[in-house]
């Protein structure tokens, strides 16, 4: 009986993976209108206008203060009143008054498919700024897509569209149970949510060596995600598992989207998602630093990785990009 069970499990696995790939690659497959940035034409050397040049011409992404009154709240629950646990359950929610949200940063919709050669010619702070200019638009765009998907989940709940909720259930790997629509929507909204920009930038910088690692250059891999099929990525020089490879992607954007989907679905990051839900209304600067606590399983060094994330966020003032938007 073992062999038939293995075959059955394999078919289930492949069906789930097929749905996952389809949902990630084709944003409109769930009835969600693709984000506007999908229509932006790719440039041959995207990012060069920001990532290279002398001091007189090198652009910095400007911080522009503007009203946030019309910004859709990614943490809204569309009438699901019990979607967020009582914030008093977590003492860190009391930190919301420690600092004000940073200014809104308008980011050029300039999407690089790969790390340009010009980036490697830079060093020090110039290379760091080049990396930020290269990756920040991709992070903001991927978060925008998550906001749209989140809104689609809410719309499906409001319309009592159980079939659509179940499609999202498969894509975001909610354990299939006999859940009522409200509970299913609550569990989905815990997963279909954005990743703090500062946190994503710090992880990309650490995992890719600020865009200089061979995994980033050869495989567009910004976040060091593992795969277990040799054809899926690049074999590291030393790995504890001989089957392990660092997953490769067709573009840098694919890498960012897969990283966010990983944090939003993998069992290792359940505590991260629960903490993010509790912190939803909180200051975005505080949220990034606090949520780093729950990424200790992302790397083998555990808590030291958390400390490294916070150090990179702090020393490079990544919190200034907490409210970055595409223009």
Coordinates of C-alpha atoms in Angstrom, one line a residue:
X1 CA 0.0 0.0 0.0
X2 CA 3.0 2.3 0.4
X3 CA 3.6 2.7 -3.3
X4 CA 0.1 3.8 -4.3
X5 CA 0.1 6.2 -1.4
X6 CA 3.3 7.7 -2.6
X7 CA 1.9 8.0 -6.1
X8 CA -1.2 9.7 -4.8
X9 CA 0.8 12.1 -2.7
X10 CA 3.0 12.9 -5.6
X11 CA 0.0 13.8 -7.8
X12 CA -1.4 16.0 -5.0
X13 CA 2.0 17.7 -4.7
X14 CA 2.3 18.3 -8.4
X15 CA -1.2 19.7 -8.6
X16 CA -0.5 22.1 -5.8
X17 CA 2.8 23.2 -7.4
X18 CA 1.1 23.7 -10.8
X19 CA -1.5 25.9 -9.2
X20 CA 1.2 27.8 -7.3
X21 CA 3.3 28.4 -10.4
X22 CA 0.3 29.5 -12.4
X23 CA -0.8 31.9 -9.7
X24 CA 2.7 33.4 -9.4
X25 CA 3.4 33.7 -13.1
X26 CA 0.0 34.8 -14.3
X27 CA -1.4 37.4 -11.9
X28 CA -4.7 37.6 -13.7
X29 CA -5.5 33.9 -13.4
X30 CA -7.5 34.4 -10.2
X31 CA -9.6 37.2 -11.7
X32 CA -7.2 39.9 -10.3
X33 CA -6.4 42.6 -12.7
X34 CA -2.6 42.7 -13.2
X35 CA -0.9 45.6 -11.4
X36 CA -0.2 48.6 -13.6
X37 CA 3.5 48.0 -13.4
X38 CA 3.2 44.8 -15.5
X39 CA 2.6 47.1 -18.5
X40 CA 5.8 49.1 -18.0
X41 CA 8.2 48.3 -20.8
X42 CA 11.5 46.8 -19.8
X43 CA 14.6 48.8 -20.6
X44 CA 17.7 47.1 -22.0
X45 CA 19.8 48.4 -19.0
X46 CA 17.2 49.2 -16.4
X47 CA 18.4 51.0 -13.3
X48 CA 21.5 52.6 -14.9
X49 CA 20.0 56.1 -14.7
X50 CA 20.0 55.6 -10.9
X51 CA 22.7 53.1 -10.2
X52 CA 25.6 54.6 -12.0
X53 CA 27.2 58.0 -12.7
X54 CA 29.3 60.6 -11.0
X55 CA 28.2 62.7 -8.0
X56 CA 26.7 65.4 -10.1
X57 CA 24.4 63.0 -12.1
X58 CA 23.8 60.0 -9.8
X59 CA 20.1 60.2 -8.7
X60 CA 18.9 59.4 -5.2
X61 CA 15.4 58.2 -4.7
X62 CA 13.7 61.3 -3.2
X63 CA 11.6 61.4 -0.1
X64 CA 8.4 63.3 -0.8
X65 CA 5.9 64.0 2.0
X66 CA 2.3 63.7 1.1
X67 CA -1.0 62.8 2.6
X68 CA -1.7 59.2 3.2
X69 CA -5.4 59.6 3.6
X70 CA -6.3 57.9 0.4
X71 CA -3.9 55.0 0.7
X72 CA -5.8 51.7 0.9
X73 CA -5.1 50.0 4.2
X74 CA -3.5 46.6 3.5
X75 CA -4.6 45.4 6.9
X76 CA -8.3 46.2 6.5
X77 CA -10.5 43.2 7.0
X78 CA -13.5 44.0 4.9
X79 CA -16.1 43.5 7.6
X80 CA -14.4 40.4 9.1
X81 CA -14.5 41.9 12.6
X82 CA -12.5 39.1 14.3
X83 CA -9.7 38.9 11.6
X84 CA -7.1 40.5 13.9
X85 CA -6.5 39.3 17.5
X86 CA -6.6 41.7 20.3
X87 CA -3.5 43.9 20.0
X88 CA -3.1 43.7 23.7
X89 CA -2.0 40.1 23.4
X90 CA 1.4 41.4 22.2
X91 CA 3.3 44.0 24.3
X92 CA 5.2 45.2 21.2
X93 CA 2.0 46.8 20.0
X94 CA 2.5 49.5 22.7
X95 CA 5.5 50.8 20.8
X96 CA 3.4 52.4 18.1
X97 CA 3.8 55.9 19.6
X98 CA 7.6 55.8 19.7
X99 CA 8.2 57.4 16.3
X100 CA 6.3 58.9 13.4
X101 CA 6.0 57.2 10.0
X102 CA 8.7 58.3 7.6
X103 CA 8.0 60.4 4.5
X104 CA 6.5 58.8 1.4
X105 CA 9.3 57.9 -1.0
X106 CA 8.3 58.0 -4.7
X107 CA 10.2 55.3 -6.6
X108 CA 10.7 55.3 -10.4
X109 CA 9.0 52.3 -12.0
X110 CA 12.3 51.1 -13.4
X111 CA 12.4 47.3 -13.3
X112 CA 15.7 45.5 -14.0
X113 CA 15.5 41.9 -15.2
X114 CA 19.1 41.3 -14.0
X115 CA 21.9 43.0 -12.2
X116 CA 23.5 45.3 -14.7
X117 CA 27.3 45.3 -15.3
X118 CA 27.4 48.9 -14.2
X119 CA 26.5 47.8 -10.7
X120 CA 29.6 45.6 -10.4
X121 CA 31.8 48.5 -11.5
X122 CA 30.8 50.4 -8.3
X123 CA 32.0 50.0 -4.8
X124 CA 31.2 51.1 -1.2
X125 CA 28.3 53.4 -0.7
X126 CA 27.9 53.9 -4.5
X127 CA 27.3 50.2 -4.9
X128 CA 24.9 50.1 -2.0
X129 CA 22.8 52.9 -3.4
X130 CA 22.9 51.2 -6.8
X131 CA 21.5 48.1 -5.2
X132 CA 18.7 50.0 -3.4
X133 CA 17.8 51.7 -6.7
X134 CA 17.8 48.3 -8.4
X135 CA 15.8 46.3 -5.9
X136 CA 13.5 48.8 -4.2
X137 CA 11.1 49.2 -7.2
X138 CA 10.8 45.4 -7.4
X139 CA 9.9 45.1 -3.7
X140 CA 7.3 47.9 -3.9
X141 CA 5.8 46.4 -7.1
X142 CA 5.6 42.9 -5.5
X143 CA 3.9 44.4 -2.4
X144 CA 1.4 46.2 -4.6
X145 CA 0.5 42.9 -6.2
X146 CA -0.1 41.5 -2.7
X147 CA -2.4 44.4 -1.8
X148 CA -4.4 43.6 -5.0
X149 CA -4.6 40.0 -4.1
X150 CA -5.6 40.8 -0.6
X151 CA -8.4 43.0 -1.8
X152 CA -9.5 40.2 -4.1
X153 CA -9.8 37.8 -1.1
X154 CA -11.9 40.4 0.7
X155 CA -14.1 40.8 -2.4
X156 CA -14.6 37.1 -2.7
X157 CA -15.6 37.0 1.0
X158 CA -18.0 39.9 0.6
X159 CA -19.5 38.2 -2.5
X160 CA -19.8 34.9 -0.6
X161 CA -17.8 33.3 -3.4
X162 CA -16.6 30.1 -1.8
X163 CA -15.1 28.7 -5.0
X164 CA -12.8 31.7 -5.4
X165 CA -11.8 31.6 -1.7
X166 CA -10.8 28.0 -2.2
X167 CA -8.6 28.9 -5.2
X168 CA -6.8 31.3 -3.0
X169 CA -6.7 28.6 -0.3
X170 CA -4.7 26.4 -2.7
X171 CA -2.3 29.1 -3.8
X172 CA -1.5 30.3 -0.3
X173 CA -1.3 26.8 1.1
X174 CA -4.0 27.1 3.8
X175 CA -4.4 23.6 5.3
X176 CA -7.6 22.3 3.7
X177 CA -10.2 21.9 6.4
X178 CA -13.9 22.3 6.6
X179 CA -13.7 26.0 7.4
X180 CA -16.6 28.4 7.1
X181 CA -16.1 31.3 4.8
X182 CA -15.3 33.8 7.5
X183 CA -12.6 31.6 9.1
X184 CA -11.2 30.8 5.7
X185 CA -11.0 34.5 4.8
X186 CA -9.3 35.2 8.1
X187 CA -6.7 32.6 7.5
X188 CA -6.1 33.8 4.0
X189 CA -5.7 37.4 5.1
X190 CA -3.1 36.4 7.6
X191 CA -1.1 35.1 4.6
X192 CA -2.0 37.4 1.8
X193 CA -0.1 40.5 3.1
X194 CA 2.8 42.7 2.4
X195 CA 6.4 42.4 3.6
X196 CA 8.0 45.4 5.3
X197 CA 10.2 47.1 2.7
X198 CA 13.1 47.6 5.1
X199 CA 13.1 44.0 6.0
X200 CA 13.0 42.8 2.4
X201 CA 15.8 45.2 1.4
X202 CA 18.0 44.0 4.3
X203 CA 17.4 40.3 3.4
X204 CA 18.2 40.9 -0.3
X205 CA 21.4 42.8 0.6
X206 CA 22.6 40.1 3.0
X207 CA 21.6 37.1 0.9
X208 CA 23.0 38.5 -2.4
X209 CA 26.0 40.3 -1.1
X210 CA 24.5 43.6 -2.3
X211 CA 23.8 42.1 -5.7
X212 CA 27.3 40.7 -6.3
X213 CA 26.9 37.0 -5.4
X214 CA 27.2 34.5 -8.2
X215 CA 23.7 33.3 -7.4
X216 CA 22.4 36.9 -8.0
X217 CA 24.4 37.4 -11.2
X218 CA 23.9 33.9 -12.7
X219 CA 20.5 33.1 -11.4
X220 CA 18.8 36.4 -10.5
X221 CA 18.6 35.0 -6.9
X222 CA 18.4 37.8 -4.4
X223 CA 17.2 35.9 -1.3
X224 CA 19.1 32.6 -1.3
X225 CA 16.1 30.4 -1.5
X226 CA 16.8 26.6 -1.6
X227 CA 15.5 24.1 -4.1
X228 CA 16.1 20.3 -4.2
X229 CA 16.3 19.6 -7.9
X230 CA 19.7 20.3 -9.6
X231 CA 18.1 21.8 -12.7
X232 CA 16.2 24.3 -10.5
X233 CA 19.2 26.3 -9.5
X234 CA 22.9 26.7 -8.8
X235 CA 24.9 24.4 -6.6
X236 CA 26.7 26.1 -3.7
X237 CA 30.4 25.3 -3.2
X238 CA 29.5 23.8 0.2
X239 CA 26.1 22.6 1.4
X240 CA 25.0 20.3 4.1
X241 CA 22.7 18.5 1.7
X242 CA 24.2 17.3 -1.6
X243 CA 20.9 17.8 -3.4
X244 CA 20.6 21.4 -2.4
X245 CA 20.8 24.2 -4.9
X246 CA 20.1 27.9 -4.7
X247 CA 17.0 28.4 -6.7
X248 CA 17.4 30.4 -10.0
X249 CA 14.8 32.7 -11.6
X250 CA 14.1 34.2 -15.0
X251 CA 14.3 37.7 -13.6
X252 CA 14.9 39.6 -10.4
X253 CA 11.2 40.3 -10.1
X254 CA 10.5 36.6 -10.0
X255 CA 13.0 36.2 -7.2
X256 CA 11.3 39.0 -5.1
X257 CA 7.8 37.6 -5.7
X258 CA 8.9 34.0 -4.8
X259 CA 10.6 35.3 -1.6
X260 CA 7.4 37.1 -0.5
X261 CA 5.3 34.0 -1.3
X262 CA 7.7 31.9 0.8
X263 CA 7.4 34.1 3.9
X264 CA 3.6 34.1 3.3
X265 CA 3.2 30.3 3.0
X266 CA 6.0 28.3 4.5
X267 CA 5.3 26.7 7.9
X268 CA 8.7 28.0 9.3
X269 CA 7.3 31.6 9.1
X270 CA 4.0 31.1 10.9
X271 CA 5.1 33.1 13.9
X272 CA 6.2 35.8 11.5
X273 CA 2.7 36.0 10.0
X274 CA 1.0 35.9 13.3
X275 CA 3.1 38.8 14.6
X276 CA 2.6 40.7 11.4
X277 CA -1.2 40.4 11.9
X278 CA -1.0 41.7 15.4
X279 CA 1.2 44.6 14.3
X280 CA -1.0 45.5 11.2
X281 CA -2.0 49.0 12.4
X282 CA 1.4 49.8 13.9
X283 CA 4.1 52.1 12.8
X284 CA 5.8 50.6 9.7
X285 CA 9.3 51.4 11.0
X286 CA 8.7 49.5 14.2
X287 CA 7.1 46.7 12.4
X288 CA 10.2 45.9 10.3
X289 CA 12.5 45.7 13.3
X290 CA 10.0 43.6 15.3
X291 CA 9.2 41.2 12.6
X292 CA 12.9 40.5 12.0
X293 CA 12.7 38.5 15.3
X294 CA 10.6 35.9 13.6
X295 CA 13.1 35.2 10.8
X296 CA 15.6 33.3 12.9
X297 CA 14.9 30.1 11.0
X298 CA 15.7 31.8 7.6
X299 CA 19.4 31.0 8.1
X300 CA 21.3 28.4 10.0
X301 CA 22.9 31.0 12.3
X302 CA 19.5 31.7 13.9
X303 CA 19.4 34.7 16.3
X304 CA 22.7 36.0 14.8
X305 CA 20.8 36.3 11.5
X306 CA 18.2 38.4 13.2
X307 CA 20.9 40.7 14.7
X308 CA 22.4 41.0 11.3
X309 CA 19.1 42.0 9.7
X310 CA 18.6 44.7 12.3
X311 CA 22.1 46.0 11.9
X312 CA 21.8 46.3 8.1
X313 CA 18.4 48.0 8.4
X314 CA 19.8 50.5 11.0
X315 CA 23.2 51.2 9.5
X316 CA 21.7 51.9 6.0
X317 CA 18.6 53.7 7.2
X318 CA 16.3 51.3 5.4
X319 CA 13.3 52.5 7.4
X320 CA 13.2 55.7 5.3
X321 CA 11.8 53.5 2.5
X322 CA 9.0 52.1 4.7
X323 CA 6.3 54.0 2.7
X324 CA 7.9 53.8 -0.7
X325 CA 5.5 53.9 -3.7
X326 CA 5.9 53.5 -7.4
X327 CA 5.4 56.6 -9.5

